[in-house]
Short mmCIF file of C-alpha atoms in Angstrom, two decimals:
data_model
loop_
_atom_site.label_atom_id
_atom_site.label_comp_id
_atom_site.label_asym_id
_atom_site.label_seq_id
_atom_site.Cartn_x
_atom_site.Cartn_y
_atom_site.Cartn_z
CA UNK A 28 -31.08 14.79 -18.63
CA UNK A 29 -28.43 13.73 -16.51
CA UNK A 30 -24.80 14.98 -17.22
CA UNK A 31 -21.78 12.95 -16.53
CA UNK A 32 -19.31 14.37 -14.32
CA UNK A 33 -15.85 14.03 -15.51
CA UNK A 34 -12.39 16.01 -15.18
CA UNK A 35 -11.94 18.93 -13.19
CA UNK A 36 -15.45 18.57 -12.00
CA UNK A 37 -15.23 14.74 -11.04
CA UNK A 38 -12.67 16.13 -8.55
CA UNK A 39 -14.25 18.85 -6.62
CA UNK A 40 -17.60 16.15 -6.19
CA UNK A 41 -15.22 14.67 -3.70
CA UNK A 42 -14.16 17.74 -1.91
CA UNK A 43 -16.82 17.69 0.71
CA UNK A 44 -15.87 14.22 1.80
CA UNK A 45 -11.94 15.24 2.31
CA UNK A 46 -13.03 16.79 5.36
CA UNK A 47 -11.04 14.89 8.77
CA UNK A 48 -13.42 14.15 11.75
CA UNK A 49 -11.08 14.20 14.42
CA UNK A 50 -12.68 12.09 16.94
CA UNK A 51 -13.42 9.45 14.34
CA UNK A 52 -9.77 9.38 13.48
CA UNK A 53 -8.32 9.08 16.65
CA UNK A 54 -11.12 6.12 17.42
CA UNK A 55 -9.70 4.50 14.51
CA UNK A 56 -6.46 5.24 15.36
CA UNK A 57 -6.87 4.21 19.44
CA UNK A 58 -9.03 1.20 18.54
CA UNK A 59 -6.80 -0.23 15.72
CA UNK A 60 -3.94 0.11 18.22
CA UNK A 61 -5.59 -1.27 21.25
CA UNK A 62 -6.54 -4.69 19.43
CA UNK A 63 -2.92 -4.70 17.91
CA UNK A 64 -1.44 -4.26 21.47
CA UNK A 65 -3.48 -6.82 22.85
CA UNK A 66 -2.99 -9.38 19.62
CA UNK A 67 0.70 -9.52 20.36
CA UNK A 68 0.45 -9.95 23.81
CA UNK A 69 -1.95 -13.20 22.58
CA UNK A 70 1.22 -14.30 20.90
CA UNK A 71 3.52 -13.84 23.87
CA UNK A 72 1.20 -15.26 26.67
CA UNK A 73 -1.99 -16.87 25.40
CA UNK A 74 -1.99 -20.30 27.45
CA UNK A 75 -2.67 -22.49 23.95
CA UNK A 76 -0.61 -22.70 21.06
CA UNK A 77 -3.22 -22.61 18.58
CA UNK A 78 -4.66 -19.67 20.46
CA UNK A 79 -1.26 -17.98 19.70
CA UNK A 80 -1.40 -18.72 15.89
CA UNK A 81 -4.40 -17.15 15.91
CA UNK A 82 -3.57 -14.18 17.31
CA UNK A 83 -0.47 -14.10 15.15
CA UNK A 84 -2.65 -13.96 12.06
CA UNK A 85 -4.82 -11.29 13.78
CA UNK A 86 -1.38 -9.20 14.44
CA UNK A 87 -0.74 -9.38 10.72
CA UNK A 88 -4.03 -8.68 9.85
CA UNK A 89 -4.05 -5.39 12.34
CA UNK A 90 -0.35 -4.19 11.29
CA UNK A 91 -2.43 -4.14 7.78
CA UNK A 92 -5.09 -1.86 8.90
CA UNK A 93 -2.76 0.42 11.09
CA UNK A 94 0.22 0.68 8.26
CA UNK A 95 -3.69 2.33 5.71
CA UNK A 96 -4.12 4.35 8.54
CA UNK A 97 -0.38 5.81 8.50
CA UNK A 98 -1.04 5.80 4.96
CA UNK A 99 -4.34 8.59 5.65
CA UNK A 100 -2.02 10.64 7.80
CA UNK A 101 1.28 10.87 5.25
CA UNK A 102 -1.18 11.94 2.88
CA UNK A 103 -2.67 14.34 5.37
CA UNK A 104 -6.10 13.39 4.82
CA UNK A 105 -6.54 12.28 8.95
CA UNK A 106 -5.33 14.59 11.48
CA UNK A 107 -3.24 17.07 10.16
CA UNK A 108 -2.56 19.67 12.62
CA UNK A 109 -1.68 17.13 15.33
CA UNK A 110 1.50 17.36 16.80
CA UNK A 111 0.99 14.73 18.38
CA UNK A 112 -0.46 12.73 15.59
CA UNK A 113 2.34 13.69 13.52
CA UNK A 114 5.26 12.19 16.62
CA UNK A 115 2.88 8.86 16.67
CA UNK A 116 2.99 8.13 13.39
CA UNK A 117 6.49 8.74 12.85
CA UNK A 118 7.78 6.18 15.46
CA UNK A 119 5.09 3.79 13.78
CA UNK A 120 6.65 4.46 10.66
CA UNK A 121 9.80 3.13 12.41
CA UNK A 122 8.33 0.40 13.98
CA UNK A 123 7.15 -1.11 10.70
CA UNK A 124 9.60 -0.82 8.57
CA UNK A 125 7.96 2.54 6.69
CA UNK A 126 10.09 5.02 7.55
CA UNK A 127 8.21 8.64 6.61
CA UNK A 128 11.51 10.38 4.71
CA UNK A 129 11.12 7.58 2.47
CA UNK A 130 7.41 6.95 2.34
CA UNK A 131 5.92 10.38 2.17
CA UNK A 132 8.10 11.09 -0.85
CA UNK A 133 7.77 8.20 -2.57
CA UNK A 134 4.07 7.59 -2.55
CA UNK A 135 3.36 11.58 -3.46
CA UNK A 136 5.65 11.02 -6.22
CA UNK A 137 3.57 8.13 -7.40
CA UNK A 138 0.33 10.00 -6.69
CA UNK A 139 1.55 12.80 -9.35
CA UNK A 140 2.98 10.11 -11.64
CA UNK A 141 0.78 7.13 -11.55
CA UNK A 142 0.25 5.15 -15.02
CA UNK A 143 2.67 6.92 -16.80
CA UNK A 144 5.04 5.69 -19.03
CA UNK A 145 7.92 6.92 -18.60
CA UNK A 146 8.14 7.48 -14.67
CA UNK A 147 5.47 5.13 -13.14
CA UNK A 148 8.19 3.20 -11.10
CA UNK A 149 8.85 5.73 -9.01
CA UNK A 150 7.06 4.63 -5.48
CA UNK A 151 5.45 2.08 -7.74
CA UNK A 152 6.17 -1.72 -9.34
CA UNK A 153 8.02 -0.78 -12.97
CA UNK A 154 6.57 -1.00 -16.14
CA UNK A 155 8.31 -1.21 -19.56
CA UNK A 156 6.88 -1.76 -22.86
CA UNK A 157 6.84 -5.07 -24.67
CA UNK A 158 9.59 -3.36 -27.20
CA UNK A 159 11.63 -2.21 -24.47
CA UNK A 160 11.42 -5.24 -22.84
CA UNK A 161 12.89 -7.07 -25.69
CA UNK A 162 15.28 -4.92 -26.33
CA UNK A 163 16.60 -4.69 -22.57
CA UNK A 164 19.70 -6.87 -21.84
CA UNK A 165 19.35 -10.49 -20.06
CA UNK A 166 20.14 -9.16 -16.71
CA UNK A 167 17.93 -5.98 -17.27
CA UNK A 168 14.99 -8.47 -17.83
CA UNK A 169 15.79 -10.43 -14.92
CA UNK A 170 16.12 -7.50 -12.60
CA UNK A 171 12.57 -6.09 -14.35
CA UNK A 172 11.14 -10.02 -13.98
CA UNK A 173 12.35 -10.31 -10.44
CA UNK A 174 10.63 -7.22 -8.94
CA UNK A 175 7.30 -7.69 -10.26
CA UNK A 176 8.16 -11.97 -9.38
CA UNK A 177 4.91 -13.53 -7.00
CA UNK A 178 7.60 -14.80 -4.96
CA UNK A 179 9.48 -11.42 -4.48
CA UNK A 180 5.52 -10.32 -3.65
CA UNK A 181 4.79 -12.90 -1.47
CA UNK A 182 8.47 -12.10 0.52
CA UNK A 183 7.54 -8.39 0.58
CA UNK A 184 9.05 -8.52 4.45
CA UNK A 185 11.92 -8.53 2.94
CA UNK A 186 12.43 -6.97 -0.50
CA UNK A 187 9.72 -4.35 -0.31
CA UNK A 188 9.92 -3.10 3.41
CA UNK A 189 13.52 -4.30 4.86
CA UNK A 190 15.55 -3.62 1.54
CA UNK A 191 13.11 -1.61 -0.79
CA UNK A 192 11.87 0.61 2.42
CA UNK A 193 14.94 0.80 4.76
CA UNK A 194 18.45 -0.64 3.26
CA UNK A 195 18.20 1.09 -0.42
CA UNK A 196 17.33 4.18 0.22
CA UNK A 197 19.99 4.35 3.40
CA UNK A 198 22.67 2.87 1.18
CA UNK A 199 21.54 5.60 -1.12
CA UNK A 200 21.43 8.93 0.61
CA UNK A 201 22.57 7.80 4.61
CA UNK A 202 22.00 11.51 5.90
CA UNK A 203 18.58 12.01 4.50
CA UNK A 204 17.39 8.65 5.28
CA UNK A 205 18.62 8.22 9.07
CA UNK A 206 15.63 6.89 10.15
CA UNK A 207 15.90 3.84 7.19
CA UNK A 208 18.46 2.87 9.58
CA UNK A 209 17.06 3.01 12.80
CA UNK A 210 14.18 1.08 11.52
CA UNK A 211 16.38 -1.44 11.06
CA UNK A 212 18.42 -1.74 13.91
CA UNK A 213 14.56 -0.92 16.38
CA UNK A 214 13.54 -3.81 14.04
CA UNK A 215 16.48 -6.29 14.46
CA UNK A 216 16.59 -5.08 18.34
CA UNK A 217 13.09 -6.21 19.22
CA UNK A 218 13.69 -9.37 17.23
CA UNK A 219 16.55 -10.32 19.27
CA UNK A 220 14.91 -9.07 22.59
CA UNK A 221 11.89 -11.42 21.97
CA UNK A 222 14.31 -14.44 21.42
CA UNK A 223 16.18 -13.93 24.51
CA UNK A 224 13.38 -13.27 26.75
CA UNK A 225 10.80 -15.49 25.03
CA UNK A 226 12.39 -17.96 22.47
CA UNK A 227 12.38 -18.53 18.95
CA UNK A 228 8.93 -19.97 18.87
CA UNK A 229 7.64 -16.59 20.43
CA UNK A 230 10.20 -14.41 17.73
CA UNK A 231 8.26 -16.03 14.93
CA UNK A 232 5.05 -15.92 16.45
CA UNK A 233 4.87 -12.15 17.50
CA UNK A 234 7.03 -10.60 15.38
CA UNK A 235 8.39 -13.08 11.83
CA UNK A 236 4.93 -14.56 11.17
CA UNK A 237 2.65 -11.07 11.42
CA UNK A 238 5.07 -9.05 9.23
CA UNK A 239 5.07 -11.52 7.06
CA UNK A 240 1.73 -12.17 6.54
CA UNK A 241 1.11 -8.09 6.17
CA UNK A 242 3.59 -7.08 4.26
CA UNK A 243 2.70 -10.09 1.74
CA UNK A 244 -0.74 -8.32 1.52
CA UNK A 245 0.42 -5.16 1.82
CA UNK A 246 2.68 -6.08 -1.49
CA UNK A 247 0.43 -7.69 -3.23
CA UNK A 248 -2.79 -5.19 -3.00
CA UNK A 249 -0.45 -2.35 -4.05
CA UNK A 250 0.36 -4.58 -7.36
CA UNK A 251 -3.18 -5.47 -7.50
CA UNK A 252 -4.61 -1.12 -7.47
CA UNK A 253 -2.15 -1.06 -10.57
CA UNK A 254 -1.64 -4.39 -11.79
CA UNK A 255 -4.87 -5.79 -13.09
CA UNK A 256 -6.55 -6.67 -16.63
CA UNK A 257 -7.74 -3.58 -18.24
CA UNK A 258 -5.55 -1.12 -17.21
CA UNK A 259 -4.43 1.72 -19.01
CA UNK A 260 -0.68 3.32 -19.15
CA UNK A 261 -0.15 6.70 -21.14
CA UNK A 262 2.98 8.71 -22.21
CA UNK A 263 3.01 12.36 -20.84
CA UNK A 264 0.64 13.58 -23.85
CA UNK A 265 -2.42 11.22 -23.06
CA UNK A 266 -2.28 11.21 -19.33
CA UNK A 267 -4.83 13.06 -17.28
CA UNK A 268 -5.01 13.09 -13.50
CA UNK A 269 -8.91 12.20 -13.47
CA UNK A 270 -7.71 9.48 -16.46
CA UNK A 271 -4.75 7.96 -14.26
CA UNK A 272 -7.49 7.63 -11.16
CA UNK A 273 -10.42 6.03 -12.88
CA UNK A 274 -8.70 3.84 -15.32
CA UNK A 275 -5.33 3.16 -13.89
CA UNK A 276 -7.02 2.54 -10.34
CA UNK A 277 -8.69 -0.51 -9.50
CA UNK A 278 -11.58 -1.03 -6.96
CA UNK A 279 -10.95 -3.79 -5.31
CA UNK A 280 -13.67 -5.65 -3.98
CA UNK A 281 -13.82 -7.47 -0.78
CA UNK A 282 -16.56 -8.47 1.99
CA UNK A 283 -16.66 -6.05 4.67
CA UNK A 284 -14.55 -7.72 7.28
CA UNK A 285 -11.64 -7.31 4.47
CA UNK A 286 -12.40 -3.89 3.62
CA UNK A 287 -12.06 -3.21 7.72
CA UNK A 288 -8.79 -4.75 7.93
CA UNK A 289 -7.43 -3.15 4.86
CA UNK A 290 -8.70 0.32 5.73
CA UNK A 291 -10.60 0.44 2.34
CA UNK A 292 -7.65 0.49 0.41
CA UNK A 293 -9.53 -1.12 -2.19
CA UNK A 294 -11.50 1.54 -2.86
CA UNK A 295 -8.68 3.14 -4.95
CA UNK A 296 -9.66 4.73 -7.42
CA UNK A 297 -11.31 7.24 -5.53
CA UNK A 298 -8.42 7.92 -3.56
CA UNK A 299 -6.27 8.16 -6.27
CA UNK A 300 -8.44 11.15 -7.78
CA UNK A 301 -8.56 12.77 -4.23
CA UNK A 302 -6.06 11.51 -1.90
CA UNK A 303 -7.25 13.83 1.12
CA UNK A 304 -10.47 11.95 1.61
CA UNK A 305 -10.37 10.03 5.00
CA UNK A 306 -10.12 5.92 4.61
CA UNK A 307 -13.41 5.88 6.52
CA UNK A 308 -15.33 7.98 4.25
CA UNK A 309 -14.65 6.15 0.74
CA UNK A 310 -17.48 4.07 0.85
CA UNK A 311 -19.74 7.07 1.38
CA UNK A 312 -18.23 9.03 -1.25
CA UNK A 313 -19.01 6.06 -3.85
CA UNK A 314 -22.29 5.39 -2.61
CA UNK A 315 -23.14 9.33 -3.15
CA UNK A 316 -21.46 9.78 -6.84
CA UNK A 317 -22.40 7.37 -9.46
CA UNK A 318 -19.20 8.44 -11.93
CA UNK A 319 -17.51 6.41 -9.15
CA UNK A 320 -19.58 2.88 -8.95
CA UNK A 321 -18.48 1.65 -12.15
CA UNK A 322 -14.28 1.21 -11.67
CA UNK A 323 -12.46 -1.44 -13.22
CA UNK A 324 -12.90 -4.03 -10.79
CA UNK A 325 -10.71 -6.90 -9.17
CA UNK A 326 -11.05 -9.11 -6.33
CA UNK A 327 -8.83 -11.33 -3.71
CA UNK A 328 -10.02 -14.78 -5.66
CA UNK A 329 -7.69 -16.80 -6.46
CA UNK A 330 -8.31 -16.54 -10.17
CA UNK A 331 -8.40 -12.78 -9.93
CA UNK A 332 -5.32 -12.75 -8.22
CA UNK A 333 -3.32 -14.76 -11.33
CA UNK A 334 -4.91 -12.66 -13.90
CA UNK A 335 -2.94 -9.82 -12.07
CA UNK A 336 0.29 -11.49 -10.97
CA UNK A 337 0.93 -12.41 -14.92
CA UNK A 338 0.70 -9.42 -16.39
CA UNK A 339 4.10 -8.33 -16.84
CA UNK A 340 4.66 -5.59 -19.86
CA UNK A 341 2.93 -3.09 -21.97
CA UNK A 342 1.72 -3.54 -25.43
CA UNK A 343 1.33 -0.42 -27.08
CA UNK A 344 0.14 -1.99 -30.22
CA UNK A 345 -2.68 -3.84 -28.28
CA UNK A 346 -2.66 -1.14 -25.79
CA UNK A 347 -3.13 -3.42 -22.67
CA UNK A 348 -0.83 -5.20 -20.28
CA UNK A 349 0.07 -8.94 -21.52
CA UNK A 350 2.20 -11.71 -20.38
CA UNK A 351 5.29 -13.32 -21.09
#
């Protein structure tokens, strides 16, 4: 007779896989790197144009896999006694627009918090109830509709990473988010050093086009892990940890060329029930435990991808997210 693992005991069948192999974190760390250095350089001095969009897609695509791979190391799950480690990923946190006093406390708050009620926004897209909703003022439902709009998704440059990321929280608390700013004037800086030196074509091409492209995906597949048809939010008294993972996590399935540029980010459910399991080892982990192979599953289709974007409250009657 097999028994089911669940709970407590659900957790600690991942602890053997939240185990950091050095070397194979710094080769994803050097590699990832090494293609994104020479990607932008494609965009600067590649001797075709066409050659250069391509290699401006394959910047975006590589700023993706290297902002997952920050992502491990905030969370501590790839090297975390590196001192080094630790000074890289900082001034990559800068260089992206992901400053660490903002992200690491953010995203841990969201880890502790995710699906419920009450204080799921935190770190997170918001969530209010179909009642509360309704009973919000005009510009309360605007401001709710506008942060969870495709559009504000698909310009996640801008209102997720420059103002959501870096302004906000500066505007906010200025001494405890320093570095908010200096992403933003290192960001603005290298902008206007690559028009002056380059041109404008060369601006958007190495530095507009990428981030936009990644931090529309970036956006998007964060909505998608929590966002998706069949999810379930709880108030404090019905919320579990191992609950909020399985059934407030998607998996989200893509063909393994995807998976490698989004650092396996879809598999996130399991990282949401044990967030110090390396990127590289989630697909090992669900391979080995069957509780994990049956998530609630989306994809990057196009049809998948509306059945997300219009969910936009919670029915507690019907106990599901609807539309509008």
């Amino acid at each position: 007779m097999t028994i089911l693992l669940s709970g407590k005991d659900l957790i600690l069948a991942t602890k053997d896989f939240a185990v950091d192999t050095p070397w194979r974190s710094w080769w994803s760390i050097g590699s990832t790197f090494f293609l994104l250095a020479l990607s932008i350089a494609g965009t600067i001095w590649s001797p075709h144009i066409l050659l250069q969009g391509f290699c401006s897609v394959l910047t975006g695509l590589l700023i993706l896999r290297s902002f997952v791979i920050y992502h491990d190391h905030q969370h501590a799950s790839i090297l975390p006694h590196s001192k080094f480690a630790e000074f890289m990923m900082r001034v990559y946190g800068i260089l992206t627009l992901n400053p660490s006093s903002v992200w690491k406390s953010s995203h841990n708050y969201h880890h502790k918090h995710n699906s419920k009620l009450r204080s799921a926004h935190i770190g997170s897209f918001p969530i209010m109830t179909k009642e509360k909703f309704l009973n919000s003022t005009p510009a309360q439902q605007r401001r709710y509709l506008f942060i969870r709009h495709p559009l504000t998704i698909l310009f996640g440059y801008i209102f997720t990473f420059l103002y959501g990321m870096c302004l906000q929280p500066f505007m906010m608390y200025p001494r405890k988010h320093f570095d908010c700013l200096l992403a933003i004037v290192v960001h603005v800086s290298i902008g206007v050093f690559l028009m002056m030196q380059f041109g404008v074509g060369t601006l958007f091409l190495t530095l507009i086009i990428p981030c936009f492209l990644a931090y529309a995906m970036g956006s998007y597949l964060f909505y998608a892990q929590h966002n998706f048809p069949g999810v379930i939010f709880s108030d404090h008294a019905g919320w579990t940890y191992e609950k909020a993972a399985m059934q407030s996590s998607s998996y989200l399935k893509t063909g393994k060329l995807m998976a490698w540029f989004s650092g396996n980010i879809g598999y996130h459910h399991i990282h949401h029930l044990n967030a110090k399991v390396p990127f590289y080892r989630l697909p090992d982990l669900m391979k080995k435990v069957p509780e994990l192979q049956n998530p609630v599953t989306t994809t990057l289709s196009p049809v998948d991808i509306y059945r997300c974007l219009r969910l936009k409250v919670w029915d507690v009657e019907a106990q599901q997210m609807v539309g509008l």
